[in-house]
XYZ file of C-alpha atoms in Angstrom:
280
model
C -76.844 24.273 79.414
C -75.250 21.598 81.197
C -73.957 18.786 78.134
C -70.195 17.977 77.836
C -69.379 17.795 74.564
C -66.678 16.679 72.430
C -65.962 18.009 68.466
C -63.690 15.821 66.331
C -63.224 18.493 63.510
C -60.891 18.546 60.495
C -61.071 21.979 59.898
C -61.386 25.069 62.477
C -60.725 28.878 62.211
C -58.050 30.255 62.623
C -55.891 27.615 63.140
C -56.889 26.391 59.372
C -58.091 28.454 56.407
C -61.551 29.944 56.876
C -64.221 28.627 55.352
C -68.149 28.542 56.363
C -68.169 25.590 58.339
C -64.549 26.159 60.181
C -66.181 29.214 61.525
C -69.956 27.352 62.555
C -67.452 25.123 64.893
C -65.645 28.228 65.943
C -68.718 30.279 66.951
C -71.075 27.308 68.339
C -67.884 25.990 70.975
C -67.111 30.170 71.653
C -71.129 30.644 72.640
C -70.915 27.188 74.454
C -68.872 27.845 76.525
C -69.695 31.462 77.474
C -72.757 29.745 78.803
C -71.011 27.488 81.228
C -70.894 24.445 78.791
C -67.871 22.406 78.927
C -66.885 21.969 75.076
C -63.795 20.886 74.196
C -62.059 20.095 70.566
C -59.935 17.463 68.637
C -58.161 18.490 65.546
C -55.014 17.258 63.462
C -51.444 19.047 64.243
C -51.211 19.787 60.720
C -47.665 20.766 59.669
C -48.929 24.257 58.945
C -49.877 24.660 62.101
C -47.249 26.386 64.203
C -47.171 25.267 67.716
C -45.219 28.362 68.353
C -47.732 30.814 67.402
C -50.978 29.028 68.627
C -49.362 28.458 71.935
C -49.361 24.751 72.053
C -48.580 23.337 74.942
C -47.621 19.715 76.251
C -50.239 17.207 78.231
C -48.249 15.546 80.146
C -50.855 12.446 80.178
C -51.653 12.873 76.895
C -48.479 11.087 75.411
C -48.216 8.117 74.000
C -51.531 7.349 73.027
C -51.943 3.957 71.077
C -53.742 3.754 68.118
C -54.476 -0.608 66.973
C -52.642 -1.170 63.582
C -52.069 -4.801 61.909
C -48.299 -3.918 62.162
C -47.791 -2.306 65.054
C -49.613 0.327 67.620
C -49.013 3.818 66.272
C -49.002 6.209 68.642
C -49.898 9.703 68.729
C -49.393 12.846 71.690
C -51.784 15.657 72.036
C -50.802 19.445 72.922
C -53.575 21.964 74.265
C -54.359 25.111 73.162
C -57.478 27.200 73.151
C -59.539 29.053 70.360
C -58.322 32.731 70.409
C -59.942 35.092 72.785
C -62.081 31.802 74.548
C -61.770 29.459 77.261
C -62.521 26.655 74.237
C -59.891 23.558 75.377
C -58.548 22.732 72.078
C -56.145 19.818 71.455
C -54.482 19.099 68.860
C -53.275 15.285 67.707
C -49.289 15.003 66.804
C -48.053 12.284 64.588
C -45.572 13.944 62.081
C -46.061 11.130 60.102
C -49.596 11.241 59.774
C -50.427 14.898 59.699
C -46.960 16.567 58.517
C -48.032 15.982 54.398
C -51.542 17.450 54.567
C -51.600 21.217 53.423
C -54.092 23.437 53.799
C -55.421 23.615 50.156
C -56.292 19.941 51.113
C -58.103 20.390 54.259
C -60.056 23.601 53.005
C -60.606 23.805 49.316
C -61.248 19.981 49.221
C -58.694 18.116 47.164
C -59.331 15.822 44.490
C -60.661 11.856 45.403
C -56.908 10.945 43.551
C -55.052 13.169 45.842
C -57.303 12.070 49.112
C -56.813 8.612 48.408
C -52.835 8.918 48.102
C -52.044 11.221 50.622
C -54.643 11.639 53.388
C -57.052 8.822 54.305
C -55.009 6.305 56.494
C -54.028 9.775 58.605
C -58.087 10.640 59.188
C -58.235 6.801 59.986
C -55.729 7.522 62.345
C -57.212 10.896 64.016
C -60.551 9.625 64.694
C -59.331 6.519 66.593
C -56.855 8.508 68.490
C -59.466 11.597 69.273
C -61.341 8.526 71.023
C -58.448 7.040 72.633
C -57.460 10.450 73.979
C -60.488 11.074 76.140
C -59.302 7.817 78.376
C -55.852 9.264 78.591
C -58.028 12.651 79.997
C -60.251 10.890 82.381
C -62.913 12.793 80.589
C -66.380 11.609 79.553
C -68.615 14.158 76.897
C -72.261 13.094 77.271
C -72.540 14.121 73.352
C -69.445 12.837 70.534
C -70.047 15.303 67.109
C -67.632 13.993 64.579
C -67.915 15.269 60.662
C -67.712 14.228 57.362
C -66.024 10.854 55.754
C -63.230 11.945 57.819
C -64.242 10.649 61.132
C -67.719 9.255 60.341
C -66.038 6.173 61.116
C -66.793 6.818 64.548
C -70.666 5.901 64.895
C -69.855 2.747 62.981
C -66.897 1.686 65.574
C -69.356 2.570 68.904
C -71.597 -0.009 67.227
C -69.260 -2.779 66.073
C -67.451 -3.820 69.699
C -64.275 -1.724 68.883
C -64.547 0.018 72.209
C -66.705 -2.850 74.919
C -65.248 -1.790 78.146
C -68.012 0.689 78.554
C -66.234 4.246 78.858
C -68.758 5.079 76.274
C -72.009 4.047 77.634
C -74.571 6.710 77.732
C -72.814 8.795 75.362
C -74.472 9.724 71.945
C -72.629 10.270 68.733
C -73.681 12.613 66.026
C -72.542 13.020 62.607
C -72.034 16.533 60.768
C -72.179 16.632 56.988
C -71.669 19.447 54.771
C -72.630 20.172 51.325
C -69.141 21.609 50.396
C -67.177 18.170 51.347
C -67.853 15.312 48.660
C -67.939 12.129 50.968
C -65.164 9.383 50.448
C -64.685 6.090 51.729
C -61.731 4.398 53.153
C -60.066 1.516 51.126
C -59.950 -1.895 52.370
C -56.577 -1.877 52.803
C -56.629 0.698 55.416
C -59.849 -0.863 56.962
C -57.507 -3.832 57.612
C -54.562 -2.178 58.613
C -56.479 -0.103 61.293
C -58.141 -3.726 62.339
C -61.729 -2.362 61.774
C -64.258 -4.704 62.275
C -66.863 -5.813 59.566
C -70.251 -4.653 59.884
C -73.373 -5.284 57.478
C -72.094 -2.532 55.123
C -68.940 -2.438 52.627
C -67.196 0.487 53.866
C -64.803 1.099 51.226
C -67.622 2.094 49.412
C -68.799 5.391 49.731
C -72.542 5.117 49.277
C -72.899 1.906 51.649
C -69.826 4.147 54.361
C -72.277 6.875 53.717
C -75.301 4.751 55.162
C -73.477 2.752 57.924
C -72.721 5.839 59.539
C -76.012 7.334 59.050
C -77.607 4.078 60.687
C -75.069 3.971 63.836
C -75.076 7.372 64.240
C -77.879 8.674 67.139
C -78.419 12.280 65.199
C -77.306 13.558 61.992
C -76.700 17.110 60.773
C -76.499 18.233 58.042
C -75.335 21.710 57.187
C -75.954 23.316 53.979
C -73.338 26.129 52.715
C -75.132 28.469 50.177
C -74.410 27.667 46.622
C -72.537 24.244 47.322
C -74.319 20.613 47.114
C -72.215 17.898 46.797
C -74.551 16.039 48.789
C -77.103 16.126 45.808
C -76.845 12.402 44.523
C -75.904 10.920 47.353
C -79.564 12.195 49.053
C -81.177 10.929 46.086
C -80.253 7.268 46.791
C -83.143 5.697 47.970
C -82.046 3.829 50.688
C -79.870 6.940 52.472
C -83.360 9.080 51.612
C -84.985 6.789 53.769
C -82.499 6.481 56.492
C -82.298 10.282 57.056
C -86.546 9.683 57.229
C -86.477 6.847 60.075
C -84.075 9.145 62.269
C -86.946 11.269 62.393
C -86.421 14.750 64.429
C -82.564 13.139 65.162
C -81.801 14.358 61.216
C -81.213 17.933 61.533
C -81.027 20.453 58.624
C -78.877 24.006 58.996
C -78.499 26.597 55.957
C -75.061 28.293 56.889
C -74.896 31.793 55.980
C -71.216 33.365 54.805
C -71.720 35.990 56.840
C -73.792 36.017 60.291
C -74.224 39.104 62.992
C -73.288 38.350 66.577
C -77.732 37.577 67.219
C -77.667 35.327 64.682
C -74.921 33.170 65.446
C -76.127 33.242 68.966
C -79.270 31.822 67.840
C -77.749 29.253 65.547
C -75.991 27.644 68.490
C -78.584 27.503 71.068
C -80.797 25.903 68.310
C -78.067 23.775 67.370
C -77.845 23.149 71.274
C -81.022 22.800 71.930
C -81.084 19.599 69.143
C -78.182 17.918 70.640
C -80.076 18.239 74.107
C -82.906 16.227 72.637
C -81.333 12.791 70.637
């Protein structure tokens, strides 16, 4: 196992509520890097997180991180951590501004499309961006990018669109997560413009046509299916993302997550897991 690889998650045990898929990020970066992989993780500084109990600490290089807006560069900080009893690097973006008014009811139990669209969506705008702009700040370059849901499928669709053209990303594949207990959302055009996203073939305020931008820019997608939870099921029966997910071929991966796994099976589930992200 020799990849580098870099999660942009929204959600990861314990630091947020436990749910099926916090835990599959938990596990897969824990087994990672027991086998000598060099994983490391971006995630929101919620303001539920305490930075007290986690141990957060300051980076002092990663401060000050821009982030493009129409107004003005935002800019964002990141302290380090790691998951509890692992070497996993974990940082963690800070921007009170952003982060400080999502709860964790919203990040894990899903909130409504109202409450997303009033509260949260310019601040996942604002995470992905930064989790990109961060690896610059730590002269650090992942051979594999996994980001996940609507939140930061964004990213793909950026790598492809001459957001980033300085090269720092050359060579490096992206991959897209979706799971079947997250509806997918889109961003609205007004925070498109404010984050000066460029246009592409594909509306991307729309969540059908978001949906299949990011699965066409996107060098693998996974998608991991939590027992007794589909909210994927419409969306797969549009034609043209059905056929998509078809061209990518042995890139589009399929996972059933169970609630419960013993310590073989998750051991299994990331060196398969592993083993896929070897081959895009």
């Amino acid at each position: 196992m020799s990849l580098k690889i870099y999660q942009i998650v929204r959600e990861l045990v314990p630091f947020t509520e436990k749910s099926v898929v916090s835990e599959f990020y938990r596990n897969c970066s824990i087994i990672y890097n027991k086998n000598k992989v060099d994983v490391r993780i971006a995630i929101p500084k919620y303001g539920f997180i305490s930075a007290r109990k986690n141990v957060l600490r300051e980076v002092i290089r990663l401060k000050d991180i821009p982030v493009k807006h129409v107004k003005e560069e935002i800019h964002a900080s990141a302290k380090s951590s790691f998951i509890p009893d692992s070497k996993v690097q974990t940082y963690f973006l800070v921007n009170p501004e952003m982060f400080q008014k999502i709860d964790s009811v919203g990040i894990v139990k899903k909130s409504s499309l109202k409450s997303y669209k009033s509260k949260y969506l310019d601040s996942f705008m604002y995470f992905s961006i930064a989790s990109l702009n961060t690896l610059k700040y730590l002269y650090w370059k992942p051979d594999r990018i996994i980001s996940n849901d609507w939140q930061s499928a964004i990213i793909p669709i950026l790598m492809n669109n001459k957001y980033y053209d300085d090269g720092w990303f050359k060579g490096t594949k992206f991959v897209l997560i979706l799971s079947s207990d997250q509806e997918f959302h889109s961003y609205s055009k007004k925070i498109l413009d404010n984050f000066m996203i460029p246009n592409c073939e594909y509306d991307l305020s729309d969540p059908v046509e978001y949906l299949k931008a990011a699965i066409t820019y996107a060098d693998g997608v996974t998608f991991l299916k939590v027992k007794g939870k589909d909210k994927f099921k419409e969306l797969f029966k549009n034609k043209d993302i059905s056929k998509l997910l078809k061209e990518k071929g042995d890139a589009f991966k399929k996972m059933v997550l169970e609630a419960e796994q013993d310590e073989d099976l998750l051991e299994q589930t990331a060196k398969e897991y592993y083993t896929y992200l070897e081959k895009i």
